[in-house]
């Protein structure tokens, strides 16, 4: 009888161990399943957020770029009524929320900014340094690494990129055929060492805010009606002395309704200088850009930059840069 009782106790111990082992396996399996379920849930959430970011960015880009001309025209008309002579902002910022995603939008008038490609071809490489230091501030000084893709265009061949003939001297254009200025700088990475910006006080992500006064895109003709005094001076001084450039700005601010032709005729004595300034300036904008930063509290983001440009035939083309 004692032997049978001992066997029963031993069998009961084996059963208990087996139950414990099975329980551990079941718990482990459930924990693994829970982790997989959580991972799948997070992946689904990330996929949904990524879809919102992509879809939202594409929709905002298409809509805002189409409306960009009227947006800046309204800004210009409003300032003309409230503060005559004041330059129209080169950028318009907006915030939008879609679900869990926040969209930071920066719409830009590229023809109202200082075009570094035009500065390079009309003023030479040394003018790039001065222009960037003046418009970008000291943060850009150490990061400036100009890497032009082409040599400056010879003077006899210079003509800004244009989508329509906006020069004042049409007869001179017919007599002296001109060619488009090739893009010496095609992205900010060919102007700045972005690693230096990341290592300093500025960051690559700050480029939209730090370059609101400069551009690598556009027609190459500055819309002086929307440009800042500093930008007009920088462009005018490519052709005339600083004193004459300042007189042009002062006369325009005193009489905001004055046309470009009148300003050049009254303030610039030499016909060749008037002709060159007419090639560098205009009274309209045809090229616009948009930065979009899409981000959510859960993390992850999408950043894009798109430029709407008109070619010499008036065809609209949109170029997109992703970060």
PDB file of C-alpha atoms in Angstrom:
ATOM      1  CA  UNK A   1       0.000   0.000   0.000  1.00  0.00           C
ATOM      2  CA  UNK A   2       2.822   2.375   0.733  1.00  0.00           C
ATOM      3  CA  UNK A   3       4.387   1.630  -2.642  1.00  0.00           C
ATOM      4  CA  UNK A   4       1.124   2.448  -4.491  1.00  0.00           C
ATOM      5  CA  UNK A   5       0.766   5.737  -2.606  1.00  0.00           C
ATOM      6  CA  UNK A   6       4.316   6.689  -3.526  1.00  0.00           C
ATOM      7  CA  UNK A   7       3.621   5.973  -7.182  1.00  0.00           C
ATOM      8  CA  UNK A   8       0.465   8.096  -7.056  1.00  0.00           C
ATOM      9  CA  UNK A   9       2.403  11.031  -5.581  1.00  0.00           C
ATOM     10  CA  UNK A  10       5.091  10.717  -8.255  1.00  0.00           C
ATOM     11  CA  UNK A  11       2.488  10.602 -11.030  1.00  0.00           C
ATOM     12  CA  UNK A  12       0.805  13.659  -9.590  1.00  0.00           C
ATOM     13  CA  UNK A  13       4.137  15.517  -9.593  1.00  0.00           C
ATOM     14  CA  UNK A  14       4.764  14.683 -13.247  1.00  0.00           C
ATOM     15  CA  UNK A  15       1.290  15.886 -14.188  1.00  0.00           C
ATOM     16  CA  UNK A  16       1.837  19.157 -12.321  1.00  0.00           C
ATOM     17  CA  UNK A  17       5.133  19.722 -14.101  1.00  0.00           C
ATOM     18  CA  UNK A  18       3.511  18.969 -17.421  1.00  0.00           C
ATOM     19  CA  UNK A  19       0.693  21.423 -16.698  1.00  0.00           C
ATOM     20  CA  UNK A  20       3.199  24.091 -15.712  1.00  0.00           C
ATOM     21  CA  UNK A  21       5.243  23.475 -18.869  1.00  0.00           C
ATOM     22  CA  UNK A  22       2.161  23.710 -21.070  1.00  0.00           C
ATOM     23  CA  UNK A  23       1.077  26.878 -19.245  1.00  0.00           C
ATOM     24  CA  UNK A  24       4.471  28.464 -19.852  1.00  0.00           C
ATOM     25  CA  UNK A  25       4.272  27.568 -23.544  1.00  0.00           C
ATOM     26  CA  UNK A  26       0.749  28.960 -23.806  1.00  0.00           C
ATOM     27  CA  UNK A  27       1.732  32.188 -22.030  1.00  0.00           C
ATOM     28  CA  UNK A  28       4.789  32.553 -24.271  1.00  0.00           C
ATOM     29  CA  UNK A  29       2.658  31.983 -27.345  1.00  0.00           C
ATOM     30  CA  UNK A  30       0.088  34.513 -26.182  1.00  0.00           C
ATOM     31  CA  UNK A  31       2.825  37.062 -25.433  1.00  0.00           C
ATOM     32  CA  UNK A  32       4.305  36.535 -28.892  1.00  0.00           C
ATOM     33  CA  UNK A  33       0.877  36.883 -30.468  1.00  0.00           C
ATOM     34  CA  UNK A  34       0.253  40.057 -28.471  1.00  0.00           C
ATOM     35  CA  UNK A  35       3.568  41.530 -29.647  1.00  0.00           C
ATOM     36  CA  UNK A  36       2.765  40.615 -33.234  1.00  0.00           C
ATOM     37  CA  UNK A  37      -0.697  42.131 -32.927  1.00  0.00           C
ATOM     38  CA  UNK A  38       0.747  45.307 -31.424  1.00  0.00           C
ATOM     39  CA  UNK A  39       3.357  45.487 -34.188  1.00  0.00           C
ATOM     40  CA  UNK A  40       0.727  44.985 -36.869  1.00  0.00           C
ATOM     41  CA  UNK A  41      -1.393  47.666 -35.243  1.00  0.00           C
ATOM     42  CA  UNK A  42       1.490  50.114 -35.174  1.00  0.00           C
ATOM     43  CA  UNK A  43       2.378  49.285 -38.781  1.00  0.00           C
ATOM     44  CA  UNK A  44      -1.233  49.866 -39.807  1.00  0.00           C
ATOM     45  CA  UNK A  45      -1.253  53.166 -37.921  1.00  0.00           C
ATOM     46  CA  UNK A  46       2.043  54.203 -39.552  1.00  0.00           C
ATOM     47  CA  UNK A  47       0.705  53.224 -42.971  1.00  0.00           C
ATOM     48  CA  UNK A  48      -2.445  55.279 -42.398  1.00  0.00           C
ATOM     49  CA  UNK A  49      -0.425  58.290 -41.229  1.00  0.00           C
ATOM     50  CA  UNK A  50       1.976  57.968 -44.168  1.00  0.00           C
ATOM     51  CA  UNK A  51      -0.971  57.823 -46.569  1.00  0.00           C
ATOM     52  CA  UNK A  52      -2.459  60.951 -44.994  1.00  0.00           C
ATOM     53  CA  UNK A  53       0.876  62.742 -45.328  1.00  0.00           C
ATOM     54  CA  UNK A  54       1.388  61.781 -48.978  1.00  0.00           C
ATOM     55  CA  UNK A  55      -2.196  62.370 -50.055  1.00  0.00           C
ATOM     56  CA  UNK A  56      -2.457  65.613 -48.108  1.00  0.00           C
ATOM     57  CA  UNK A  57       0.856  66.938 -49.452  1.00  0.00           C
ATOM     58  CA  UNK A  58      -0.066  66.142 -53.063  1.00  0.00           C
ATOM     59  CA  UNK A  59      -3.481  67.786 -52.727  1.00  0.00           C
ATOM     60  CA  UNK A  60      -2.140  70.884 -50.994  1.00  0.00           C
ATOM     61  CA  UNK A  61       0.694  71.253 -53.497  1.00  0.00           C
ATOM     62  CA  UNK A  62      -1.566  71.027 -56.537  1.00  0.00           C
ATOM     63  CA  UNK A  63      -4.199  73.376 -55.123  1.00  0.00           C
ATOM     64  CA  UNK A  64      -1.871  75.992 -53.636  1.00  0.00           C
ATOM     65  CA  UNK A  65       0.433  76.263 -56.652  1.00  0.00           C
ATOM     66  CA  UNK A  66      -2.562  76.827 -58.922  1.00  0.00           C
ATOM     67  CA  UNK A  67      -3.800  79.587 -56.608  1.00  0.00           C
ATOM     68  CA  UNK A  68      -0.361  81.122 -55.949  1.00  0.00           C
ATOM     69  CA  UNK A  69      -0.640  83.952 -58.533  1.00  0.00           C
ATOM     70  CA  UNK A  70      -3.954  85.164 -57.116  1.00  0.00           C
ATOM     71  CA  UNK A  71      -2.733  84.789 -53.506  1.00  0.00           C
ATOM     72  CA  UNK A  72       0.194  87.161 -54.063  1.00  0.00           C
ATOM     73  CA  UNK A  73      -1.904  89.518 -56.195  1.00  0.00           C
ATOM     74  CA  UNK A  74      -4.340  89.850 -53.296  1.00  0.00           C
ATOM     75  CA  UNK A  75      -1.446  90.488 -50.908  1.00  0.00           C
ATOM     76  CA  UNK A  76      -0.097  93.161 -53.255  1.00  0.00           C
ATOM     77  CA  UNK A  77      -3.494  94.878 -53.589  1.00  0.00           C
ATOM     78  CA  UNK A  78      -4.019  94.818 -49.836  1.00  0.00           C
ATOM     79  CA  UNK A  79      -0.648  96.438 -49.159  1.00  0.00           C
ATOM     80  CA  UNK A  80      -1.243  99.007 -51.886  1.00  0.00           C
ATOM     81  CA  UNK A  81      -4.308 100.162 -49.963  1.00  0.00           C
ATOM     82  CA  UNK A  82      -2.978  99.915 -46.425  1.00  0.00           C
ATOM     83  CA  UNK A  83       0.743 100.668 -46.866  1.00  0.00           C
ATOM     84  CA  UNK A  84       1.521 102.070 -50.334  1.00  0.00           C
ATOM     85  CA  UNK A  85       5.086 101.457 -51.408  1.00  0.00           C
ATOM     86  CA  UNK A  86       5.662  98.559 -49.017  1.00  0.00           C
ATOM     87  CA  UNK A  87       7.066  95.404 -50.622  1.00  0.00           C
ATOM     88  CA  UNK A  88       4.787  92.376 -50.814  1.00  0.00           C
ATOM     89  CA  UNK A  89       6.036  89.463 -48.676  1.00  0.00           C
ATOM     90  CA  UNK A  90       7.911  86.937 -50.786  1.00  0.00           C
ATOM     91  CA  UNK A  91       6.325  84.087 -48.839  1.00  0.00           C
ATOM     92  CA  UNK A  92       2.937  83.301 -47.326  1.00  0.00           C
ATOM     93  CA  UNK A  93       2.716  80.769 -44.487  1.00  0.00           C
ATOM     94  CA  UNK A  94      -0.252  78.606 -43.533  1.00  0.00           C
ATOM     95  CA  UNK A  95      -0.993  75.744 -41.126  1.00  0.00           C
ATOM     96  CA  UNK A  96      -3.445  72.930 -41.810  1.00  0.00           C
ATOM     97  CA  UNK A  97      -4.448  69.834 -39.853  1.00  0.00           C
ATOM     98  CA  UNK A  98      -5.726  66.638 -41.433  1.00  0.00           C
ATOM     99  CA  UNK A  99      -6.528  63.891 -38.965  1.00  0.00           C
ATOM    100  CA  UNK A 100      -3.380  63.321 -36.929  1.00  0.00           C
ATOM    101  CA  UNK A 101      -1.147  65.146 -39.423  1.00  0.00           C
ATOM    102  CA  UNK A 102      -0.118  68.813 -39.240  1.00  0.00           C
ATOM    103  CA  UNK A 103       0.882  70.530 -42.478  1.00  0.00           C
ATOM    104  CA  UNK A 104       3.219  73.533 -42.334  1.00  0.00           C
ATOM    105  CA  UNK A 105       2.950  75.287 -45.712  1.00  0.00           C
ATOM    106  CA  UNK A 106       5.228  77.994 -47.114  1.00  0.00           C
ATOM    107  CA  UNK A 107       4.153  79.447 -50.463  1.00  0.00           C
ATOM    108  CA  UNK A 108       6.811  81.495 -52.256  1.00  0.00           C
ATOM    109  CA  UNK A 109       6.976  84.009 -55.103  1.00  0.00           C
ATOM    110  CA  UNK A 110      10.236  82.989 -56.760  1.00  0.00           C
ATOM    111  CA  UNK A 111      10.375  86.022 -59.056  1.00  0.00           C
ATOM    112  CA  UNK A 112      10.290  88.396 -56.065  1.00  0.00           C
ATOM    113  CA  UNK A 113      13.423  86.850 -54.527  1.00  0.00           C
ATOM    114  CA  UNK A 114      17.081  87.376 -55.323  1.00  0.00           C
ATOM    115  CA  UNK A 115      17.936  84.837 -58.015  1.00  0.00           C
ATOM    116  CA  UNK A 116      21.448  83.527 -57.304  1.00  0.00           C
ATOM    117  CA  UNK A 117      21.783  82.091 -60.800  1.00  0.00           C
ATOM    118  CA  UNK A 118      21.191  85.532 -62.293  1.00  0.00           C
ATOM    119  CA  UNK A 119      23.628  87.075 -59.793  1.00  0.00           C
ATOM    120  CA  UNK A 120      26.264  84.500 -60.741  1.00  0.00           C
ATOM    121  CA  UNK A 121      25.982  85.052 -64.496  1.00  0.00           C
ATOM    122  CA  UNK A 122      25.691  88.846 -64.349  1.00  0.00           C
ATOM    123  CA  UNK A 123      27.992  89.574 -61.419  1.00  0.00           C
ATOM    124  CA  UNK A 124      30.380  86.641 -61.161  1.00  0.00           C
ATOM    125  CA  UNK A 125      31.146  84.171 -58.346  1.00  0.00           C
ATOM    126  CA  UNK A 126      32.265  86.880 -55.921  1.00  0.00           C
ATOM    127  CA  UNK A 127      28.792  88.449 -55.962  1.00  0.00           C
ATOM    128  CA  UNK A 128      27.301  85.158 -54.744  1.00  0.00           C
ATOM    129  CA  UNK A 129      29.199  85.446 -51.464  1.00  0.00           C
ATOM    130  CA  UNK A 130      28.072  89.040 -50.907  1.00  0.00           C
ATOM    131  CA  UNK A 131      24.460  88.235 -51.806  1.00  0.00           C
ATOM    132  CA  UNK A 132      24.241  85.239 -49.494  1.00  0.00           C
ATOM    133  CA  UNK A 133      25.844  87.090 -46.585  1.00  0.00           C
ATOM    134  CA  UNK A 134      23.428  89.992 -47.057  1.00  0.00           C
ATOM    135  CA  UNK A 135      20.257  87.927 -47.428  1.00  0.00           C
ATOM    136  CA  UNK A 136      21.062  84.812 -45.420  1.00  0.00           C
ATOM    137  CA  UNK A 137      22.946  86.288 -42.485  1.00  0.00           C
ATOM    138  CA  UNK A 138      26.050  85.050 -40.661  1.00  0.00           C
ATOM    139  CA  UNK A 139      24.699  81.511 -40.201  1.00  0.00           C
ATOM    140  CA  UNK A 140      25.193  80.877 -43.899  1.00  0.00           C
ATOM    141  CA  UNK A 141      28.710  82.275 -44.087  1.00  0.00           C
ATOM    142  CA  UNK A 142      30.505  79.198 -42.806  1.00  0.00           C
ATOM    143  CA  UNK A 143      28.269  76.824 -44.766  1.00  0.00           C
ATOM    144  CA  UNK A 144      28.642  78.603 -48.113  1.00  0.00           C
ATOM    145  CA  UNK A 145      30.196  76.187 -50.642  1.00  0.00           C
ATOM    146  CA  UNK A 146      29.239  77.351 -54.169  1.00  0.00           C
ATOM    147  CA  UNK A 147      29.604  74.533 -56.693  1.00  0.00           C
ATOM    148  CA  UNK A 148      28.382  76.023 -60.001  1.00  0.00           C
ATOM    149  CA  UNK A 149      27.644  73.517 -62.734  1.00  0.00           C
ATOM    150  CA  UNK A 150      28.705  75.937 -65.488  1.00  0.00           C
ATOM    151  CA  UNK A 151      30.997  78.912 -65.967  1.00  0.00           C
ATOM    152  CA  UNK A 152      29.463  82.427 -65.949  1.00  0.00           C
ATOM    153  CA  UNK A 153      27.841  83.307 -69.245  1.00  0.00           C
ATOM    154  CA  UNK A 154      29.900  85.740 -71.387  1.00  0.00           C
ATOM    155  CA  UNK A 155      28.465  89.253 -71.320  1.00  0.00           C
ATOM    156  CA  UNK A 156      27.491  89.235 -74.984  1.00  0.00           C
ATOM    157  CA  UNK A 157      25.290  86.176 -74.502  1.00  0.00           C
ATOM    158  CA  UNK A 158      23.642  87.039 -71.195  1.00  0.00           C
ATOM    159  CA  UNK A 159      19.877  86.966 -71.023  1.00  0.00           C
ATOM    160  CA  UNK A 160      17.757  85.886 -68.064  1.00  0.00           C
ATOM    161  CA  UNK A 161      15.506  82.825 -68.234  1.00  0.00           C
ATOM    162  CA  UNK A 162      12.121  84.114 -69.303  1.00  0.00           C
ATOM    163  CA  UNK A 163       8.761  82.591 -70.015  1.00  0.00           C
ATOM    164  CA  UNK A 164       7.637  85.603 -71.993  1.00  0.00           C
ATOM    165  CA  UNK A 165       9.340  88.635 -73.478  1.00  0.00           C
ATOM    166  CA  UNK A 166       9.359  91.135 -70.614  1.00  0.00           C
ATOM    167  CA  UNK A 167      12.333  93.230 -71.711  1.00  0.00           C
ATOM    168  CA  UNK A 168      11.685  96.882 -72.451  1.00  0.00           C
ATOM    169  CA  UNK A 169      13.913  97.076 -75.486  1.00  0.00           C
ATOM    170  CA  UNK A 170      12.317  94.650 -77.954  1.00  0.00           C
ATOM    171  CA  UNK A 171      14.175  96.074 -80.918  1.00  0.00           C
ATOM    172  CA  UNK A 172      17.533  95.386 -79.280  1.00  0.00           C
ATOM    173  CA  UNK A 173      16.470  91.796 -78.630  1.00  0.00           C
ATOM    174  CA  UNK A 174      15.650  91.306 -82.294  1.00  0.00           C
ATOM    175  CA  UNK A 175      18.982  92.742 -83.374  1.00  0.00           C
ATOM    176  CA  UNK A 176      21.056  90.788 -80.827  1.00  0.00           C
ATOM    177  CA  UNK A 177      19.839  87.201 -80.420  1.00  0.00           C
ATOM    178  CA  UNK A 178      20.275  86.022 -76.817  1.00  0.00           C
ATOM    179  CA  UNK A 179      20.269  82.649 -75.151  1.00  0.00           C
ATOM    180  CA  UNK A 180      18.838  81.470 -71.851  1.00  0.00           C
ATOM    181  CA  UNK A 181      21.044  81.563 -68.803  1.00  0.00           C
ATOM    182  CA  UNK A 182      21.797  77.968 -67.792  1.00  0.00           C
ATOM    183  CA  UNK A 183      21.222  77.093 -64.156  1.00  0.00           C
ATOM    184  CA  UNK A 184      24.582  77.268 -62.425  1.00  0.00           C
ATOM    185  CA  UNK A 185      23.016  76.112 -59.146  1.00  0.00           C
ATOM    186  CA  UNK A 186      20.245  73.520 -59.334  1.00  0.00           C
ATOM    187  CA  UNK A 187      19.697  72.863 -55.629  1.00  0.00           C
ATOM    188  CA  UNK A 188      20.710  74.356 -52.275  1.00  0.00           C
ATOM    189  CA  UNK A 189      23.199  71.518 -51.884  1.00  0.00           C
ATOM    190  CA  UNK A 190      25.225  73.171 -54.671  1.00  0.00           C
ATOM    191  CA  UNK A 191      25.293  76.455 -52.746  1.00  0.00           C
ATOM    192  CA  UNK A 192      25.661  75.319 -49.116  1.00  0.00           C
ATOM    193  CA  UNK A 193      27.354  72.465 -47.330  1.00  0.00           C
ATOM    194  CA  UNK A 194      24.239  71.109 -45.640  1.00  0.00           C
ATOM    195  CA  UNK A 195      26.331  69.065 -43.190  1.00  0.00           C
ATOM    196  CA  UNK A 196      27.839  72.278 -41.857  1.00  0.00           C
ATOM    197  CA  UNK A 197      24.345  73.721 -41.414  1.00  0.00           C
ATOM    198  CA  UNK A 198      23.273  70.620 -39.504  1.00  0.00           C
ATOM    199  CA  UNK A 199      26.321  70.872 -37.253  1.00  0.00           C
ATOM    200  CA  UNK A 200      25.815  74.580 -36.560  1.00  0.00           C
ATOM    201  CA  UNK A 201      22.985  76.666 -35.171  1.00  0.00           C
ATOM    202  CA  UNK A 202      21.024  76.311 -38.378  1.00  0.00           C
ATOM    203  CA  UNK A 203      19.755  73.010 -39.693  1.00  0.00           C
ATOM    204  CA  UNK A 204      18.950  71.631 -43.108  1.00  0.00           C
ATOM    205  CA  UNK A 205      15.305  71.663 -41.978  1.00  0.00           C
ATOM    206  CA  UNK A 206      15.553  75.450 -41.528  1.00  0.00           C
ATOM    207  CA  UNK A 207      16.251  76.078 -45.223  1.00  0.00           C
ATOM    208  CA  UNK A 208      12.666  77.169 -46.005  1.00  0.00           C
ATOM    209  CA  UNK A 209      12.894  79.934 -43.385  1.00  0.00           C
ATOM    210  CA  UNK A 210      16.504  80.931 -44.036  1.00  0.00           C
ATOM    211  CA  UNK A 211      16.148  81.258 -47.806  1.00  0.00           C
ATOM    212  CA  UNK A 212      12.941  83.290 -48.044  1.00  0.00           C
ATOM    213  CA  UNK A 213      14.863  86.129 -49.699  1.00  0.00           C
ATOM    214  CA  UNK A 214      16.868  84.007 -52.148  1.00  0.00           C
ATOM    215  CA  UNK A 215      16.058  81.548 -54.899  1.00  0.00           C
ATOM    216  CA  UNK A 216      17.641  79.261 -57.479  1.00  0.00           C
ATOM    217  CA  UNK A 217      14.463  79.117 -59.533  1.00  0.00           C
ATOM    218  CA  UNK A 218      12.298  81.554 -61.413  1.00  0.00           C
ATOM    219  CA  UNK A 219      12.717  83.544 -64.598  1.00  0.00           C
ATOM    220  CA  UNK A 220      15.880  85.380 -63.563  1.00  0.00           C
ATOM    221  CA  UNK A 221      13.967  88.677 -63.807  1.00  0.00           C
ATOM    222  CA  UNK A 222      13.178  90.291 -60.469  1.00  0.00           C
ATOM    223  CA  UNK A 223       9.627  91.507 -59.955  1.00  0.00           C
ATOM    224  CA  UNK A 224      10.668  94.827 -58.441  1.00  0.00           C
ATOM    225  CA  UNK A 225       7.087  95.647 -57.409  1.00  0.00           C
ATOM    226  CA  UNK A 226       7.110  92.809 -54.871  1.00  0.00           C
ATOM    227  CA  UNK A 227      10.815  92.707 -54.023  1.00  0.00           C
ATOM    228  CA  UNK A 228      12.392  94.172 -50.908  1.00  0.00           C
ATOM    229  CA  UNK A 229      14.617  97.252 -51.102  1.00  0.00           C
ATOM    230  CA  UNK A 230      17.626  95.089 -50.302  1.00  0.00           C
ATOM    231  CA  UNK A 231      16.889  92.720 -53.176  1.00  0.00           C
ATOM    232  CA  UNK A 232      16.324  95.541 -55.673  1.00  0.00           C
ATOM    233  CA  UNK A 233      19.622  97.103 -54.602  1.00  0.00           C
ATOM    234  CA  UNK A 234      21.448  93.799 -55.028  1.00  0.00           C
ATOM    235  CA  UNK A 235      20.130  93.384 -58.576  1.00  0.00           C
ATOM    236  CA  UNK A 236      20.517  97.003 -59.666  1.00  0.00           C
ATOM    237  CA  UNK A 237      24.083  97.150 -58.353  1.00  0.00           C
ATOM    238  CA  UNK A 238      25.020  94.373 -60.785  1.00  0.00           C
ATOM    239  CA  UNK A 239      24.767  97.034 -63.488  1.00  0.00           C
ATOM    240  CA  UNK A 240      25.082 100.524 -61.928  1.00  0.00           C
ATOM    241  CA  UNK A 241      26.878 102.016 -58.959  1.00  0.00           C
ATOM    242  CA  UNK A 242      25.354 101.690 -55.497  1.00  0.00           C
ATOM    243  CA  UNK A 243      24.330 105.360 -55.481  1.00  0.00           C
ATOM    244  CA  UNK A 244      22.341 105.016 -58.687  1.00  0.00           C
ATOM    245  CA  UNK A 245      20.797 101.763 -57.432  1.00  0.00           C
ATOM    246  CA  UNK A 246      19.635 103.504 -54.260  1.00  0.00           C
ATOM    247  CA  UNK A 247      18.114 106.353 -56.261  1.00  0.00           C
ATOM    248  CA  UNK A 248      16.055 103.837 -58.238  1.00  0.00           C
ATOM    249  CA  UNK A 249      14.705 102.341 -55.019  1.00  0.00           C
ATOM    250  CA  UNK A 250      14.018 105.723 -53.408  1.00  0.00           C
ATOM    251  CA  UNK A 251      12.225 107.065 -56.466  1.00  0.00           C
ATOM    252  CA  UNK A 252      10.049 103.966 -56.675  1.00  0.00           C
ATOM    253  CA  UNK A 253       9.116 104.089 -52.973  1.00  0.00           C
ATOM    254  CA  UNK A 254       8.190 107.745 -53.385  1.00  0.00           C
ATOM    255  CA  UNK A 255       6.011 106.948 -56.394  1.00  0.00           C
ATOM    256  CA  UNK A 256       4.833 103.296 -56.231  1.00  0.00           C
ATOM    257  CA  UNK A 257       2.765 103.667 -59.408  1.00  0.00           C
ATOM    258  CA  UNK A 258       5.822 104.495 -61.524  1.00  0.00           C
ATOM    259  CA  UNK A 259       6.546 101.923 -64.226  1.00  0.00           C
ATOM    260  CA  UNK A 260       9.881 100.235 -64.660  1.00  0.00           C
ATOM    261  CA  UNK A 261      10.387 101.986 -67.992  1.00  0.00           C
ATOM    262  CA  UNK A 262       9.906 105.427 -66.398  1.00  0.00           C
ATOM    263  CA  UNK A 263      12.232 104.646 -63.486  1.00  0.00           C
ATOM    264  CA  UNK A 264      15.018 103.457 -65.748  1.00  0.00           C
ATOM    265  CA  UNK A 265      14.577 106.343 -68.160  1.00  0.00           C
ATOM    266  CA  UNK A 266      14.773 108.969 -65.400  1.00  0.00           C
ATOM    267  CA  UNK A 267      17.350 107.399 -63.083  1.00  0.00           C
ATOM    268  CA  UNK A 268      19.754 105.606 -65.448  1.00  0.00           C
ATOM    269  CA  UNK A 269      21.637 107.744 -67.942  1.00  0.00           C
ATOM    270  CA  UNK A 270      23.296 105.115 -70.155  1.00  0.00           C
ATOM    271  CA  UNK A 271      21.189 103.176 -72.643  1.00  0.00           C
ATOM    272  CA  UNK A 272      23.249  99.951 -72.293  1.00  0.00           C
ATOM    273  CA  UNK A 273      22.688 100.048 -68.533  1.00  0.00           C
ATOM    274  CA  UNK A 274      18.960 100.606 -69.005  1.00  0.00           C
ATOM    275  CA  UNK A 275      18.840  97.654 -71.344  1.00  0.00           C
ATOM    276  CA  UNK A 276      20.657  95.339 -68.931  1.00  0.00           C
ATOM    277  CA  UNK A 277      18.479  96.403 -65.999  1.00  0.00           C
ATOM    278  CA  UNK A 278      15.383  95.807 -68.133  1.00  0.00           C
ATOM    279  CA  UNK A 279      16.646  92.267 -68.672  1.00  0.00           C
ATOM    280  CA  UNK A 280      17.131  91.780 -64.936  1.00  0.00           C
ATOM    281  CA  UNK A 281      13.835  93.279 -63.746  1.00  0.00           C
ATOM    282  CA  UNK A 282      10.156  92.973 -64.540  1.00  0.00           C
ATOM    283  CA  UNK A 283       6.767  93.975 -63.156  1.00  0.00           C
ATOM    284  CA  UNK A 284       5.179  90.545 -62.835  1.00  0.00           C
ATOM    285  CA  UNK A 285       5.729  87.095 -61.330  1.00  0.00           C
ATOM    286  CA  UNK A 286       5.240  83.822 -63.141  1.00  0.00           C
ATOM    287  CA  UNK A 287       7.154  81.307 -61.002  1.00  0.00           C
ATOM    288  CA  UNK A 288       6.135  80.044 -57.577  1.00  0.00           C
ATOM    289  CA  UNK A 289       7.176  77.429 -55.043  1.00  0.00           C
ATOM    290  CA  UNK A 290       5.792  75.573 -52.050  1.00  0.00           C
ATOM    291  CA  UNK A 291       7.445  73.917 -49.055  1.00  0.00           C
ATOM    292  CA  UNK A 292       5.314  71.386 -47.173  1.00  0.00           C
ATOM    293  CA  UNK A 293       6.258  69.813 -43.850  1.00  0.00           C
ATOM    294  CA  UNK A 294       3.832  67.060 -42.847  1.00  0.00           C
ATOM    295  CA  UNK A 295       4.302  65.716 -39.312  1.00  0.00           C
ATOM    296  CA  UNK A 296       2.293  64.134 -36.486  1.00  0.00           C
ATOM    297  CA  UNK A 297       2.705  63.725 -32.739  1.00  0.00           C
ATOM    298  CA  UNK A 298       3.191  59.994 -33.193  1.00  0.00           C
ATOM    299  CA  UNK A 299       6.420  60.691 -35.081  1.00  0.00           C
ATOM    300  CA  UNK A 300       7.531  60.407 -38.655  1.00  0.00           C
ATOM    301  CA  UNK A 301       7.213  63.130 -41.247  1.00  0.00           C
ATOM    302  CA  UNK A 302       7.265  63.991 -44.909  1.00  0.00           C
ATOM    303  CA  UNK A 303       8.942  67.074 -46.328  1.00  0.00           C
ATOM    304  CA  UNK A 304       8.691  68.235 -49.917  1.00  0.00           C
ATOM    305  CA  UNK A 305       9.588  71.255 -52.025  1.00  0.00           C
ATOM    306  CA  UNK A 306       7.994  71.935 -55.406  1.00  0.00           C
ATOM    307  CA  UNK A 307       8.523  74.701 -57.943  1.00  0.00           C
ATOM    308  CA  UNK A 308       6.062  75.746 -60.635  1.00  0.00           C
ATOM    309  CA  UNK A 309       7.942  77.341 -63.531  1.00  0.00           C
ATOM    310  CA  UNK A 310       7.001  78.615 -66.970  1.00  0.00           C
ATOM    311  CA  UNK A 311       9.398  77.862 -69.803  1.00  0.00           C
ATOM    312  CA  UNK A 312      10.115  80.165 -72.733  1.00  0.00           C
ATOM    313  CA  UNK A 313       7.055  78.821 -74.569  1.00  0.00           C
ATOM    314  CA  UNK A 314       4.750  79.558 -71.641  1.00  0.00           C
ATOM    315  CA  UNK A 315       4.377  75.884 -70.701  1.00  0.00           C
ATOM    316  CA  UNK A 316       3.965  75.307 -66.956  1.00  0.00           C
ATOM    317  CA  UNK A 317       6.213  72.643 -65.453  1.00  0.00           C
ATOM    318  CA  UNK A 318       6.367  71.530 -61.833  1.00  0.00           C
ATOM    319  CA  UNK A 319       9.597  70.181 -60.363  1.00  0.00           C
ATOM    320  CA  UNK A 320       9.523  68.373 -57.029  1.00  0.00           C
ATOM    321  CA  UNK A 321      12.356  67.891 -54.542  1.00  0.00           C
ATOM    322  CA  UNK A 322      11.982  65.476 -51.620  1.00  0.00           C
ATOM    323  CA  UNK A 323      13.906  65.544 -48.325  1.00  0.00           C
TER     324      UNK A 323
END
